[in-house]
CSV table of C-alpha atoms in Angstrom, one decimal:
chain,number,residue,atom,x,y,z
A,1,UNK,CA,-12.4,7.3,19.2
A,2,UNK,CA,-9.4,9.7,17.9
A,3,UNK,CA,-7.0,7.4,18.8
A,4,UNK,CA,-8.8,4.3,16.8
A,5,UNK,CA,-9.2,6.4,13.3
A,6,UNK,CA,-6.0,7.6,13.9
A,7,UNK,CA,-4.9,3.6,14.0
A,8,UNK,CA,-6.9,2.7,11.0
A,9,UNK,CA,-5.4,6.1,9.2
A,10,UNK,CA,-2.0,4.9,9.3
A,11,UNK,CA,-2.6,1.1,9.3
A,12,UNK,CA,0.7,-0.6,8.4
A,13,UNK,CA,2.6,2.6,8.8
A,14,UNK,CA,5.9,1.2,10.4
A,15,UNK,CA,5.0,4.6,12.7
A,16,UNK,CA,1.5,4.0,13.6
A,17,UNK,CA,2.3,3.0,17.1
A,18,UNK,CA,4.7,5.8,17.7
A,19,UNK,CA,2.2,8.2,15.8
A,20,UNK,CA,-0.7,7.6,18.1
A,21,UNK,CA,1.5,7.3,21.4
A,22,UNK,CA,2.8,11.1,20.6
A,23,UNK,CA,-0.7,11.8,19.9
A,24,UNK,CA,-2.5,10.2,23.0
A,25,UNK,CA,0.3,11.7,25.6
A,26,UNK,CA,-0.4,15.1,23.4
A,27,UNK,CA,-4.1,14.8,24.6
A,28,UNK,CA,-2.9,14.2,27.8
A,29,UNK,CA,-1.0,17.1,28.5
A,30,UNK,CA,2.5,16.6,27.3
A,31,UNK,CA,4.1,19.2,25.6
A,32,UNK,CA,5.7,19.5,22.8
A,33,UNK,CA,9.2,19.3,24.2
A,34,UNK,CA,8.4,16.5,26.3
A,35,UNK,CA,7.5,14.0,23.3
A,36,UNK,CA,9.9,15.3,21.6
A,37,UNK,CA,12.4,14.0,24.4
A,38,UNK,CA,10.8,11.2,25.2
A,39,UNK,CA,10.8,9.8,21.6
A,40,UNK,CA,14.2,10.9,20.3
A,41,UNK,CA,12.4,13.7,17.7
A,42,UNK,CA,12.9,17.0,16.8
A,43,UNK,CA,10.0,19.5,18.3
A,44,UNK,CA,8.8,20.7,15.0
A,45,UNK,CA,8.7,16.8,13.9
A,46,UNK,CA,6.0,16.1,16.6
A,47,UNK,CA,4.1,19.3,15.9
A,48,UNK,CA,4.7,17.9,12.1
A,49,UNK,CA,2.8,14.8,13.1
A,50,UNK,CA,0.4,15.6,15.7
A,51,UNK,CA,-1.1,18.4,13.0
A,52,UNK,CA,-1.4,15.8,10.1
A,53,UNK,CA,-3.2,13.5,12.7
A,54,UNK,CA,-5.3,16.6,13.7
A,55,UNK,CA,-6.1,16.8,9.8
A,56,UNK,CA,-6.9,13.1,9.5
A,57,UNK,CA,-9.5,13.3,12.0
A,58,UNK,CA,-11.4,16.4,11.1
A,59,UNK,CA,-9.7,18.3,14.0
A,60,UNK,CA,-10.1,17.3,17.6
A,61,UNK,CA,-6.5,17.5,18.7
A,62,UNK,CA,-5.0,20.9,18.2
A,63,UNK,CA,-8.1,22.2,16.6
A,64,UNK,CA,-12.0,22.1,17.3
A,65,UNK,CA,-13.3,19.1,16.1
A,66,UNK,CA,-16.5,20.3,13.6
A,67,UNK,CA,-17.9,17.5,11.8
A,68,UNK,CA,-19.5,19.0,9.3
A,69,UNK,CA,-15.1,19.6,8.1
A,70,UNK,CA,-14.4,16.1,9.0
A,71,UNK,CA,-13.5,13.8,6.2
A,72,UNK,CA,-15.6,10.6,6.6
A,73,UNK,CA,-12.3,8.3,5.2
A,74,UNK,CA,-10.9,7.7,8.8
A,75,UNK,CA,-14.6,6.8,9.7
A,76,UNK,CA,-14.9,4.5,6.5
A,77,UNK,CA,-11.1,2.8,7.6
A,78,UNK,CA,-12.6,2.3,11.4
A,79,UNK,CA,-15.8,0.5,9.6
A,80,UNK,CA,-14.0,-1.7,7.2
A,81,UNK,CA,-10.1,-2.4,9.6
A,82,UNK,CA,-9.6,-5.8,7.5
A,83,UNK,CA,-9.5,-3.8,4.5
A,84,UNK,CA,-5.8,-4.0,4.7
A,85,UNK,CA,-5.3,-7.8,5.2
A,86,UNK,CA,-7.9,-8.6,2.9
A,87,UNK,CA,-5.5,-6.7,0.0
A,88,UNK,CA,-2.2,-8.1,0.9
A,89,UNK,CA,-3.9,-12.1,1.3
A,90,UNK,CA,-5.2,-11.5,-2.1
A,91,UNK,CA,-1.6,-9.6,-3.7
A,92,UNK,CA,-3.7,-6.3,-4.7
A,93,UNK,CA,-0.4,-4.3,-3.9
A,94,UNK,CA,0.0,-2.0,0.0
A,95,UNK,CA,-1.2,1.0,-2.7
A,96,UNK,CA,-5.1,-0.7,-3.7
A,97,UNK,CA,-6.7,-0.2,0.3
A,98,UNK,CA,-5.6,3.7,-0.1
A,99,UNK,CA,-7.4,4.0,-3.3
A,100,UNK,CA,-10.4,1.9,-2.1
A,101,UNK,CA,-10.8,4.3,1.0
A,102,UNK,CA,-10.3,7.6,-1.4
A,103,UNK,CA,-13.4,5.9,-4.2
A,104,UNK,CA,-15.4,5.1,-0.8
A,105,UNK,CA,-15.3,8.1,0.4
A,106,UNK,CA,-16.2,10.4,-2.5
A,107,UNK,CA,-18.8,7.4,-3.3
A,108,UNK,CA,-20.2,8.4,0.8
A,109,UNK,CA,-21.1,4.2,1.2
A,110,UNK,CA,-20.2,0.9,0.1
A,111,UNK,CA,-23.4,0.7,-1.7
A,112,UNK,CA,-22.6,3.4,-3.6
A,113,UNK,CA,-19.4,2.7,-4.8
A,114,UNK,CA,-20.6,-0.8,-5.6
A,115,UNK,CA,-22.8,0.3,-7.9
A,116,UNK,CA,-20.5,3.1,-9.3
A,117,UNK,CA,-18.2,-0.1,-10.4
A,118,UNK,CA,-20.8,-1.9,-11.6
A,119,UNK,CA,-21.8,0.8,-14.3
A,120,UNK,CA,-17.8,1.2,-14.7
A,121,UNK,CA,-16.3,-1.9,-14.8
A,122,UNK,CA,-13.0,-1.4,-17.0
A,123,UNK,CA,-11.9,1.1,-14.0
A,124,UNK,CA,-8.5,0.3,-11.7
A,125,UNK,CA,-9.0,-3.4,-11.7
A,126,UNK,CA,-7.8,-4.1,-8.2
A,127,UNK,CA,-9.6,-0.9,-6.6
A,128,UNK,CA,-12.5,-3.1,-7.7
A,129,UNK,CA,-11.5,-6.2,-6.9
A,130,UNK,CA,-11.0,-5.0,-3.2
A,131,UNK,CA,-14.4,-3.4,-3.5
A,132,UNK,CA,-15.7,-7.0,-4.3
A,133,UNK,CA,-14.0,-8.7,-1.7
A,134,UNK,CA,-15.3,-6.1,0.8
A,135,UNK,CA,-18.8,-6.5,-0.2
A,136,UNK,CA,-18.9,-10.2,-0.4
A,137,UNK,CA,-17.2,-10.1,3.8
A,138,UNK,CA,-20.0,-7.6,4.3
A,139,UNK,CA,-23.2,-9.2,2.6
A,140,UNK,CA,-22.2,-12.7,1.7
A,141,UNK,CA,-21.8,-12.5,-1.8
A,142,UNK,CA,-20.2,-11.2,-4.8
A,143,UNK,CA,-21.5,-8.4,-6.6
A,144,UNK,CA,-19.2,-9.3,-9.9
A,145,UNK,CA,-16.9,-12.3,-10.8
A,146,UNK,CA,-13.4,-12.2,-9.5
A,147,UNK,CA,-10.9,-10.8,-11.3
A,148,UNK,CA,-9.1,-12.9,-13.7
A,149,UNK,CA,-5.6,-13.5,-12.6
A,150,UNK,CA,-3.6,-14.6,-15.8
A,151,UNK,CA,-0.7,-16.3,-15.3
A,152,UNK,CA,2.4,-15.9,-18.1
A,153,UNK,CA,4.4,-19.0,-18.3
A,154,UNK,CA,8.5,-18.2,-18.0
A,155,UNK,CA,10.4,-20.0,-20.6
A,156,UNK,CA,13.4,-21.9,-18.4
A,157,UNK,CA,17.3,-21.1,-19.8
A,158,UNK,CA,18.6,-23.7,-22.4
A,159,UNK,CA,22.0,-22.2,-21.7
A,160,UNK,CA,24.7,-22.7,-18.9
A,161,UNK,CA,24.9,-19.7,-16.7
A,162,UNK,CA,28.8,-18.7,-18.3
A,163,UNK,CA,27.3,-18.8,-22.0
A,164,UNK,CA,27.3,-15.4,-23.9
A,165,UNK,CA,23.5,-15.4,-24.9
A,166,UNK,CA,22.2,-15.6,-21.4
A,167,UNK,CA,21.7,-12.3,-20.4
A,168,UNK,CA,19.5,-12.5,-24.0
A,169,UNK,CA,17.6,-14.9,-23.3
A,170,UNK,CA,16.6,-14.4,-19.9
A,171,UNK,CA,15.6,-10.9,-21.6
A,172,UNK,CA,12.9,-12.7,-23.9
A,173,UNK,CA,12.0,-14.8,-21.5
A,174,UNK,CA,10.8,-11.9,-19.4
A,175,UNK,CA,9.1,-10.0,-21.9
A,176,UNK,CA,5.8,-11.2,-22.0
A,177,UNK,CA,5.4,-11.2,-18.1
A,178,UNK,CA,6.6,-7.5,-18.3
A,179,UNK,CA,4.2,-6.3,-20.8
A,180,UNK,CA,1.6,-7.5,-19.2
A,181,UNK,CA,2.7,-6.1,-15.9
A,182,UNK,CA,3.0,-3.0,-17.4
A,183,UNK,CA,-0.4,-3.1,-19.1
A,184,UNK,CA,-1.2,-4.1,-16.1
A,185,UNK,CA,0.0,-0.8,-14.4
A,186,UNK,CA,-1.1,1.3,-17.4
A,187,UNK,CA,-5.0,0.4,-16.9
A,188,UNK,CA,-4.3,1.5,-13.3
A,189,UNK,CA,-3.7,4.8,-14.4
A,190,UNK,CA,0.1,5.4,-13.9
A,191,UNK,CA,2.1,6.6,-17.4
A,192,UNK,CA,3.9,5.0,-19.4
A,193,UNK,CA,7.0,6.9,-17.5
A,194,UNK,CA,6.2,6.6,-14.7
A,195,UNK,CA,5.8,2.3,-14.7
A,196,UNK,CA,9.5,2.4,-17.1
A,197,UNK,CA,11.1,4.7,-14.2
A,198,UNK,CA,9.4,2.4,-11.5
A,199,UNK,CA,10.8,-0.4,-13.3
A,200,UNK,CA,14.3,0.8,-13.5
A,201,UNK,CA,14.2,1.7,-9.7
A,202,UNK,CA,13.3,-1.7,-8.4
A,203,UNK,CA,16.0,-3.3,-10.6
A,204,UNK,CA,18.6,-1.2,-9.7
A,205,UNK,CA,17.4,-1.6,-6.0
A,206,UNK,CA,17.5,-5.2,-6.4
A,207,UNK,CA,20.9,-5.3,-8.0
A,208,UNK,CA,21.8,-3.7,-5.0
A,209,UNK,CA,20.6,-5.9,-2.8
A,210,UNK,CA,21.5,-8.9,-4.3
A,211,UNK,CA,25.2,-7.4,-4.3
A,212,UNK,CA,24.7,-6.7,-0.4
A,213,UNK,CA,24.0,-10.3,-0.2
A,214,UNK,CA,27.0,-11.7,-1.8
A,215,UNK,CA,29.4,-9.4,0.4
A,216,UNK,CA,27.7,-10.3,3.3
A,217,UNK,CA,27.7,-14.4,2.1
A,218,UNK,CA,31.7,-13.8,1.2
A,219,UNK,CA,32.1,-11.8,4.8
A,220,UNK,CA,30.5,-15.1,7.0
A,221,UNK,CA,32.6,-17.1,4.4
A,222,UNK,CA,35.7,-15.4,5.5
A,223,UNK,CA,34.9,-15.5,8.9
A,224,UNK,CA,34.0,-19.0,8.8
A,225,UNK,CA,37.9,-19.7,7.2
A,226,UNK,CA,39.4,-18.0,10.4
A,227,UNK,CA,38.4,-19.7,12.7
């Protein structure tokens, strides 16, 4: 049972399977050294991890397990393990299933919490919309219409790409998808700051990445011309 809240804890961790294999050879004797050998970590690294899991769980690992200290969240992720798909086949962001589970849990049932965003209904619009698409798996049905997804059309450039007002225009043409992603972002509850600074991080990150790409395109290029 450890082992499958500790799974539904970490979901799409890219370390959830090495998370629970140091955990489950931890419960089977293993020291610390040996995990730390045997998966190319540092001892104080596995302790690291095996004490969050410990944490996760309400203790059971390297503490007594006492339920009445246990948070019910890992239960509530073991009850509901589609949570996660459901978010990502219906683009609510990796972000919306740790905020459903955190709202279930202080709400203590699905019922609850339901009903909580039915007398609150301008609060974290995808939180919710999870919360819909959970119930209406559960029981059937939706509790409230889905969220309206609006869709800002993206004027196409009248320009060629070597013309001096591109860079312009392809600025305007963005705007209005942009405000309203960061309206979007501001109903969510993140600042005003913190969505500009996002912003500028995942632009400079994708500048980089599109510059990765062309060196790599002019590398296979060159290589190609060798040969």
């Amino acid at each position: 049972m450890i082992l499958e809240k500790l799974r539904a804890c970490w979901a799409f961790s890219p370390t959830v399977h090495r998370n629970v294999a140091l955990v489950e050879g931890f419960l089977k004797g293993k020291s610390f050294a040996d995990l730390a050998q045997e998966h190319g970590l540092s001892k104080s690294r596995v302790r690291q991890i095996i004490d969050k899991a410990d944490r996760l769980v309400g203790g059971g690992i390297l503490t007594k397990a006492e339920s009445s200290k246990a948070s019910p969240r890992s239960d509530f992720m073991v009850d509901y393990p589609y949570v996660w798909n459901l978010a990502e086949m219906h683009r609510l962001g990796s972000v919306t299933p740790h905020h459903f589970f955190a709202e279930l849990e202080r709400a203590g049932s699905l019922e609850r919490l339901v009903d909580k965003m039915k007398r609150l209904p301008w609060r974290a619009p995808t939180t919710r919309e999870l919360a819909r698409l959970v119930w209406q798996k559960e029981r059937g049905e939706s509790p409230w219409p889905a969220m309206k997804r609006s869709r800002v059309a993206i004027v196409e450039p009248s320009c060629p790409v070597d013309h001096p007002d591109r860079g312009l225009q392809c600025q305007l043409a963005l705007e209005p998808a942009f405000q309203q992603l960061a309206e979007r972002a501001a109903e969510s509850g993140w600042t005003e700051d913190e969505i500009a600074y996002a912003l500028l991080e995942l632009a400079g990150s994708r500048l980089k990445s599109n510059s990765a790409n062309r060196e790599t395109e002019r590398a296979i290029d060159r290589a190609r011309a060798t040969r």
